[in-house]
CSV table of C-alpha atoms in Angstrom, one decimal:
chain,number,residue,atom,x,y,z
A,3,MET,CA,-10.2,24.3,2.1
A,4,GLN,CA,-11.6,27.3,0.2
A,5,LEU,CA,-13.1,27.3,-3.3
A,6,SER,CA,-11.6,29.8,-5.7
A,7,PRO,CA,-13.6,33.0,-6.1
A,8,GLU,CA,-15.8,33.5,-9.2
A,9,GLY,CA,-13.8,34.7,-12.1
A,10,LYS,CA,-10.5,33.0,-11.0
A,11,SER,CA,-9.2,30.1,-12.8
A,12,PRO,CA,-10.3,26.8,-11.1
A,13,SER,CA,-6.8,25.6,-11.4
A,14,THR,CA,-5.8,27.6,-8.3
A,15,ARG,CA,-7.8,25.5,-5.9
A,16,LEU,CA,-6.8,22.3,-4.1
A,17,ARG,CA,-8.9,19.3,-5.0
A,18,LEU,CA,-9.9,16.5,-2.6
A,19,GLY,CA,-12.3,14.3,-4.5
A,20,ARG,CA,-13.8,10.9,-3.7
A,21,GLY,CA,-10.7,9.1,-5.0
A,22,GLU,CA,-8.4,11.1,-2.7
A,23,LEU,CA,-10.7,10.5,0.4
A,24,TRP,CA,-10.5,6.7,-0.4
A,25,ALA,CA,-6.7,7.1,-0.6
A,26,LEU,CA,-6.5,8.8,2.8
A,27,ALA,CA,-8.6,5.9,4.3
A,28,ALA,CA,-6.1,3.5,2.8
A,29,ALA,CA,-3.3,5.4,4.4
A,30,LEU,CA,-4.9,5.0,7.9
A,31,GLY,CA,-5.6,1.3,7.2
A,32,TYR,CA,-2.0,0.6,6.2
A,33,ALA,CA,-0.6,2.5,9.2
A,34,LEU,CA,-2.7,0.2,11.5
A,35,TYR,CA,-1.6,-2.8,9.5
A,36,GLN,CA,2.0,-2.0,10.1
A,37,VAL,CA,1.4,-1.6,13.9
A,38,PHE,CA,-0.2,-5.0,14.3
A,39,LEU,CA,2.2,-6.7,11.9
A,40,ARG,CA,5.2,-5.4,13.9
A,41,GLU,CA,3.7,-7.0,17.0
A,42,ALA,CA,3.3,-10.3,15.2
A,43,VAL,CA,6.9,-10.6,13.9
A,44,ARG,CA,8.7,-9.1,16.8
A,45,GLY,CA,10.7,-11.5,19.0
A,46,ILE,CA,9.5,-14.8,17.5
A,47,GLU,CA,10.5,-17.2,14.7
A,48,LEU,CA,7.6,-16.9,12.3
A,49,ASN,CA,7.6,-18.6,8.9
A,50,ASP,CA,7.1,-15.7,6.4
A,51,MET,CA,4.9,-17.8,4.1
A,52,VAL,CA,2.7,-18.9,7.0
A,53,GLY,CA,2.4,-15.3,8.2
A,54,THR,CA,1.7,-14.0,4.7
A,55,THR,CA,-1.2,-16.5,4.3
A,56,ILE,CA,-2.8,-15.8,7.7
A,57,GLN,CA,-2.8,-12.1,7.3
A,58,ALA,CA,-4.2,-12.4,3.8
A,59,ILE,CA,-7.3,-14.5,4.9
A,60,PRO,CA,-9.6,-11.5,5.6
A,61,LEU,CA,-8.8,-10.0,2.2
A,62,LEU,CA,-9.4,-13.4,0.5
A,63,LEU,CA,-12.7,-14.0,2.2
A,64,PHE,CA,-14.1,-10.5,1.5
A,65,SER,CA,-12.9,-10.1,-2.0
A,66,ALA,CA,-14.0,-13.6,-3.0
A,67,ALA,CA,-17.5,-13.0,-1.5
A,68,MET,CA,-17.9,-9.7,-3.3
A,69,SER,CA,-16.6,-11.2,-6.6
A,70,TRP,CA,-19.3,-13.9,-6.3
A,71,PHE,CA,-21.9,-11.2,-5.7
A,72,VAL,CA,-20.7,-9.3,-8.8
A,73,LYS,CA,-20.9,-12.4,-10.9
A,74,ARG,CA,-24.4,-13.2,-9.8
A,75,SER,CA,-25.7,-9.7,-10.3
A,76,ASP,CA,-24.5,-9.9,-14.0
A,77,LYS,CA,-23.0,-6.5,-14.0
A,78,GLY,CA,-21.5,-5.2,-17.3
A,79,THR,CA,-17.9,-5.9,-16.3
A,80,THR,CA,-15.1,-7.5,-18.4
A,81,SER,CA,-14.2,-11.1,-17.7
A,82,PRO,CA,-10.7,-11.3,-16.2
A,83,TRP,CA,-10.0,-14.3,-18.4
A,84,SER,CA,-11.1,-12.6,-21.7
A,85,ASP,CA,-7.6,-11.3,-22.6
A,86,TRP,CA,-4.1,-12.8,-22.1
A,87,LYS,CA,-2.8,-9.4,-21.0
A,88,LEU,CA,-5.4,-9.3,-18.2
A,89,ILE,CA,-4.4,-12.9,-17.1
A,90,VAL,CA,-0.7,-12.0,-17.1
A,91,SER,CA,-1.4,-8.9,-15.1
A,92,LEU,CA,-3.5,-10.7,-12.5
A,93,VAL,CA,-1.0,-13.5,-12.1
A,94,ALA,CA,1.9,-11.1,-11.9
A,95,ASN,CA,0.0,-9.0,-9.3
A,96,GLY,CA,-0.6,-12.1,-7.1
A,97,LEU,CA,3.0,-13.2,-7.2
A,98,LEU,CA,4.4,-9.7,-6.6
A,99,LEU,CA,2.1,-8.9,-3.6
A,100,PHE,CA,2.1,-12.2,-1.8
A,101,VAL,CA,5.1,-14.3,-2.9
A,102,VAL,CA,7.6,-11.4,-3.1
A,103,ALA,CA,6.4,-8.2,-1.4
A,104,THR,CA,4.9,-9.5,1.9
A,105,PRO,CA,7.8,-11.9,2.8
A,106,LEU,CA,10.2,-9.0,2.0
A,107,LEU,CA,8.2,-6.8,4.3
A,108,PHE,CA,8.4,-9.4,7.1
A,109,ALA,CA,12.2,-9.5,6.6
A,110,ALA,CA,12.4,-5.7,6.6
A,111,LEU,CA,10.4,-5.4,9.9
A,112,ARG,CA,12.5,-8.2,11.4
A,113,GLU,CA,15.8,-6.6,10.5
A,114,GLY,CA,15.1,-2.9,11.0
A,115,GLY,CA,11.7,-2.5,12.6
A,116,VAL,CA,8.8,-0.4,11.5
A,117,LEU,CA,10.8,2.8,11.9
A,118,VAL,CA,13.1,1.8,9.1
A,119,ALA,CA,10.8,-0.4,7.0
A,120,SER,CA,7.8,2.0,6.9
A,121,PRO,CA,9.7,5.1,5.6
A,122,LEU,CA,11.5,3.1,2.9
A,123,THR,CA,8.4,1.3,1.7
A,124,GLY,CA,6.8,4.7,1.4
A,125,THR,CA,9.1,5.5,-1.5
A,126,GLN,CA,6.6,3.5,-3.6
A,127,VAL,CA,4.9,6.8,-4.5
A,128,LEU,CA,7.8,7.9,-6.7
A,129,TRP,CA,8.1,4.5,-8.4
A,130,ALA,CA,4.4,4.4,-9.0
A,131,ALA,CA,4.2,7.9,-10.5
A,132,VAL,CA,7.1,7.2,-12.8
A,133,LEU,CA,5.7,3.8,-13.9
A,134,ALA,CA,2.2,5.3,-14.4
A,135,ALA,CA,3.6,8.1,-16.6
A,136,ILE,CA,5.5,5.6,-18.7
A,137,LEU,CA,3.0,2.7,-18.9
A,138,LEU,CA,-0.4,4.4,-18.5
A,139,ARG,CA,0.5,7.7,-20.2
A,140,GLU,CA,-0.4,9.7,-17.1
A,141,ARG,CA,0.9,13.3,-17.1
A,142,PHE,CA,3.9,14.0,-14.8
A,143,THR,CA,4.9,17.6,-14.4
A,144,GLY,CA,7.9,19.3,-12.8
A,145,THR,CA,5.8,20.7,-10.0
A,146,MET,CA,4.4,17.2,-9.3
A,147,ALA,CA,8.0,15.9,-9.2
A,148,LEU,CA,9.0,18.7,-6.7
A,149,GLY,CA,6.1,17.7,-4.4
A,150,MET,CA,7.1,14.1,-4.5
A,151,ILE,CA,10.8,14.8,-4.0
A,152,ILE,CA,9.9,16.9,-0.9
A,153,MET,CA,7.8,14.1,0.4
A,154,VAL,CA,10.4,11.4,-0.3
A,155,VAL,CA,13.0,13.6,1.5
A,156,GLY,CA,10.7,13.7,4.5
A,157,ILE,CA,10.2,9.9,4.4
A,158,ALA,CA,14.0,9.4,4.3
A,159,THR,CA,14.5,11.8,7.2
A,160,LEU,CA,11.8,10.0,9.3
A,161,THR,CA,14.3,7.2,10.0
A,162,ALA,CA,16.9,9.7,11.3
A,163,GLY,CA,14.3,11.5,13.4
A,164,SER,CA,12.9,8.3,15.0
A,165,SER,CA,16.4,7.1,15.9
A,166,GLY,CA,16.6,10.0,18.4
A,167,SER,CA,13.8,8.4,20.6
A,168,LEU,CA,14.1,4.7,19.8
A,169,GLN,CA,17.3,2.7,19.4
A,170,LEU,CA,17.5,1.1,16.0
A,171,SER,CA,18.4,-2.5,15.6
A,172,SER,CA,22.1,-3.3,14.9
A,173,THR,CA,21.0,-4.9,11.7
A,174,TRP,CA,18.8,-2.0,10.5
A,175,TRP,CA,20.9,-1.5,7.3
A,176,ARG,CA,19.9,-5.0,6.2
A,177,ALA,CA,16.3,-3.8,6.0
A,178,ILE,CA,17.1,-1.3,3.2
A,179,PRO,CA,17.1,-3.6,0.2
A,180,PHE,CA,14.1,-5.6,1.6
A,181,ALA,CA,12.0,-2.4,2.1
A,182,LEU,CA,13.0,-0.9,-1.2
A,183,GLY,CA,12.0,-4.2,-2.9
A,184,VAL,CA,8.6,-4.0,-1.2
A,185,ALA,CA,8.2,-0.4,-2.4
A,186,PHE,CA,8.9,-1.3,-6.0
A,187,CYS,CA,6.7,-4.4,-5.9
A,188,TRP,CA,3.8,-2.4,-4.5
A,189,ALA,CA,4.3,0.3,-7.2
A,190,VAL,CA,4.2,-2.2,-10.0
A,191,ALA,CA,1.2,-4.0,-8.5
A,192,GLY,CA,-0.7,-0.6,-8.3
A,193,VAL,CA,-0.1,0.0,-12.0
A,194,LEU,CA,-1.2,-3.6,-12.8
A,195,ILE,CA,-4.4,-3.1,-10.7
A,196,THR,CA,-5.2,0.1,-12.5
A,197,TYR,CA,-4.6,-1.4,-15.9
A,198,CYS,CA,-7.1,-4.2,-15.1
A,199,MET,CA,-9.7,-1.9,-13.8
A,200,ARG,CA,-9.4,0.4,-16.8
A,201,GLN,CA,-10.3,-2.6,-18.9
A,202,ASP,CA,-13.5,-2.8,-16.9
A,203,VAL,CA,-12.6,-5.8,-14.7
A,204,ASP,CA,-14.5,-5.5,-11.4
A,205,ARG,CA,-12.2,-4.3,-8.6
A,206,PHE,CA,-13.1,-7.1,-6.3
A,207,GLN,CA,-12.1,-9.7,-8.9
A,208,VAL,CA,-8.9,-7.7,-9.3
A,209,LEU,CA,-8.3,-8.3,-5.6
A,210,ALA,CA,-9.6,-11.9,-5.2
A,211,ILE,CA,-7.9,-13.5,-8.2
A,212,PRO,CA,-4.3,-12.4,-7.4
A,213,THR,CA,-4.8,-13.2,-3.7
A,214,MET,CA,-5.9,-16.8,-4.6
A,215,ILE,CA,-3.0,-17.2,-7.0
A,216,GLY,CA,-0.4,-15.8,-4.5
A,217,LEU,CA,-1.6,-17.9,-1.6
A,218,ALA,CA,-1.9,-21.0,-3.8
A,219,ALA,CA,1.8,-20.6,-4.8
A,220,LEU,CA,2.9,-20.0,-1.1
A,221,ASN,CA,1.0,-23.0,0.3
A,222,GLY,CA,2.0,-25.2,-2.6
A,223,TYR,CA,5.6,-24.5,-1.7
A,224,LEU,CA,4.9,-25.3,2.0
A,225,LEU,CA,3.2,-28.5,1.1
A,226,ILE,CA,6.1,-29.7,-1.2
A,227,ASN,CA,8.6,-28.9,1.5
A,228,GLY,CA,6.6,-30.6,4.2
A,229,ASP,CA,6.2,-27.4,6.2
A,230,ILE,CA,2.4,-27.1,6.0
A,231,GLY,CA,2.2,-28.2,9.7
A,232,LEU,CA,3.7,-24.9,10.8
A,233,TYR,CA,0.3,-23.4,10.9
A,234,ALA,CA,-0.6,-25.6,14.0
A,235,SER,CA,2.6,-24.5,15.8
A,236,THR,CA,2.0,-20.8,15.4
A,237,PRO,CA,1.0,-19.3,18.8
A,238,LEU,CA,-2.6,-18.1,19.0
A,239,PRO,CA,-1.7,-14.5,20.0
A,240,ILE,CA,0.5,-14.2,17.0
A,241,THR,CA,-2.2,-15.6,14.8
A,242,LEU,CA,-4.7,-13.1,16.2
A,243,SER,CA,-2.3,-10.2,15.6
A,244,LEU,CA,-1.8,-11.4,12.0
A,245,LEU,CA,-5.5,-11.6,11.4
A,246,ALA,CA,-6.0,-8.1,12.9
A,247,ALA,CA,-3.3,-6.8,10.6
A,248,GLY,CA,-5.0,-8.6,7.8
A,249,VAL,CA,-8.3,-6.9,8.4
A,250,PHE,CA,-6.7,-3.5,8.3
A,251,SER,CA,-4.7,-4.5,5.2
A,252,ALA,CA,-7.8,-5.7,3.5
A,253,VAL,CA,-9.7,-2.5,4.3
A,254,ALA,CA,-6.7,-0.4,3.1
A,255,LEU,CA,-6.3,-2.4,-0.1
A,256,ILE,CA,-10.0,-2.1,-0.9
A,257,CYS,CA,-9.8,1.6,-0.2
A,258,LEU,CA,-6.7,2.0,-2.4
A,259,THR,CA,-8.2,0.0,-5.2
A,260,THR,CA,-11.3,2.1,-5.1
A,261,ALA,CA,-9.1,5.3,-5.1
A,262,LEU,CA,-7.2,4.0,-8.2
A,263,ASN,CA,-10.5,3.6,-9.9
A,264,LEU,CA,-11.5,7.2,-9.2
A,265,THR,CA,-8.3,9.1,-9.6
A,266,THR,CA,-4.8,8.9,-11.0
A,267,VAL,CA,-2.1,6.4,-9.8
A,268,ALA,CA,0.2,9.3,-8.8
A,269,SER,CA,-2.5,11.0,-6.7
A,270,ALA,CA,-3.8,7.9,-5.0
A,271,THR,CA,-0.3,6.6,-4.1
A,272,THR,CA,0.9,10.0,-3.0
A,273,LEU,CA,-1.9,10.4,-0.4
A,274,ASN,CA,-1.7,6.7,0.5
A,275,SER,CA,2.0,7.3,1.4
A,276,LEU,CA,0.8,9.4,4.3
A,277,GLN,CA,0.8,6.1,6.2
A,278,VAL,CA,4.4,6.7,7.0
A,279,ALA,CA,3.4,9.9,8.9
A,280,ILE,CA,0.2,8.4,10.4
A,281,ALA,CA,2.0,5.3,11.8
A,282,PRO,CA,4.3,7.3,14.2
A,283,LEU,CA,1.3,9.2,15.4
A,284,ILE,CA,-0.6,6.0,16.2
A,285,ALA,CA,2.5,4.6,18.0
A,286,TRP,CA,2.8,7.9,20.0
A,287,ILE,CA,-0.9,7.8,21.1
A,288,PHE,CA,-1.4,4.1,21.7
A,289,LEU,CA,2.1,2.6,22.2
A,290,ASP,CA,3.7,5.3,24.3
A,291,GLU,CA,6.4,5.9,21.8
A,292,THR,CA,8.0,9.4,22.0
A,293,LEU,CA,7.2,11.9,19.2
A,294,ASN,CA,10.2,14.1,19.2
A,295,PRO,CA,10.5,17.5,17.4
A,296,VAL,CA,12.3,16.0,14.4
A,297,LEU,CA,9.6,13.5,13.8
A,298,ALA,CA,6.9,16.2,14.0
A,299,PHE,CA,8.8,18.3,11.5
A,300,VAL,CA,9.2,15.4,9.1
A,301,ILE,CA,5.4,14.7,9.3
A,302,LEU,CA,4.8,18.3,8.4
A,303,LEU,CA,7.3,18.0,5.5
A,304,ILE,CA,5.6,15.0,4.1
A,305,MET,CA,2.2,16.8,4.2
A,306,VAL,CA,3.7,19.9,2.5
A,307,GLY,CA,4.9,17.6,-0.3
A,308,VAL,CA,1.5,16.1,-0.7
A,309,ILE,CA,-0.2,19.6,-0.9
A,310,ILE,CA,2.3,20.7,-3.6
A,311,PHE,CA,1.6,17.6,-5.6
A,312,GLN,CA,-2.2,17.9,-5.2
A,313,ARG,CA,-2.1,21.6,-6.4
A,314,ALA,CA,0.0,20.6,-9.4
A,315,ARG,CA,-2.4,17.8,-10.2
A,316,ALA,CA,-5.4,20.2,-10.0
A,317,MET,CA,-3.7,22.7,-12.4
A,318,THR,CA,-2.8,19.9,-14.8
A,319,ALA,CA,-6.4,18.6,-14.9
A,320,ASP,CA,-7.7,22.1,-15.7
A,321,GLY,CA,-5.1,22.6,-18.4
A,322,GLY,CA,-2.9,24.8,-16.4
A,323,ALA,CA,0.8,24.0,-15.8
């Protein structure tokens, strides 16, 4: 990356600030999360609520510990219980992420596999940018839309390219509504997280409170239905895979939350959507999956869309286009 020469408008350079670096780290974490989660849900009967709870344990422990530290250090943050809008946002975030989105993701992975679910959930970038423009008044230009469209086309084509090397499940089409539902839930949750942090609520409390609310709702349902004993019958290897997935998910969510605190929703979620390109690369390197020419082209297409969006964002920030 080169800086613009002296005398040129700074709007011509590509920006990659701290928020964008955190978003890239989130993309890597989510890609690893999908790899481990696929191993956990493949070929077994796993209760989605039990699986959701187990994979959320690392995030719950870390975010709760950090929230306690923030409270003890008496930092100048806003109480999450000080405004009814904050309370509604946190409750809605917990229900969206853990009661709705994660079980939908399990269903999408079970019906279509990661090669269908991952590209479709990657469309969250478009939903998030539109919602942020409407609800958070973030600027959304035509050039930014072009970059996002190119990237979404690449994400959609990824499924077709992957089918050349791996046979898709006969029920892959059932994954489409599940995965799109996940994408929309993630987009709304990202906007809610950003809203809370812009009201100066600490980012760890923004993570811990929705996690506790979501898991309380899930396990309350299991308890009422008499299914709480399903934890004991879950095989240890599956539990370990879910916990490993949870660690990567926790790291990714923390990175994404930090990114949302440092840059725009559109920029953070666009870079985070690179997870759909990183996941096939990880599978190619570590799982001996074939990376065919179509997949390589799609990965390049996604990155071109990201670059176009980032350049448009830099110009907008400097008062250009």
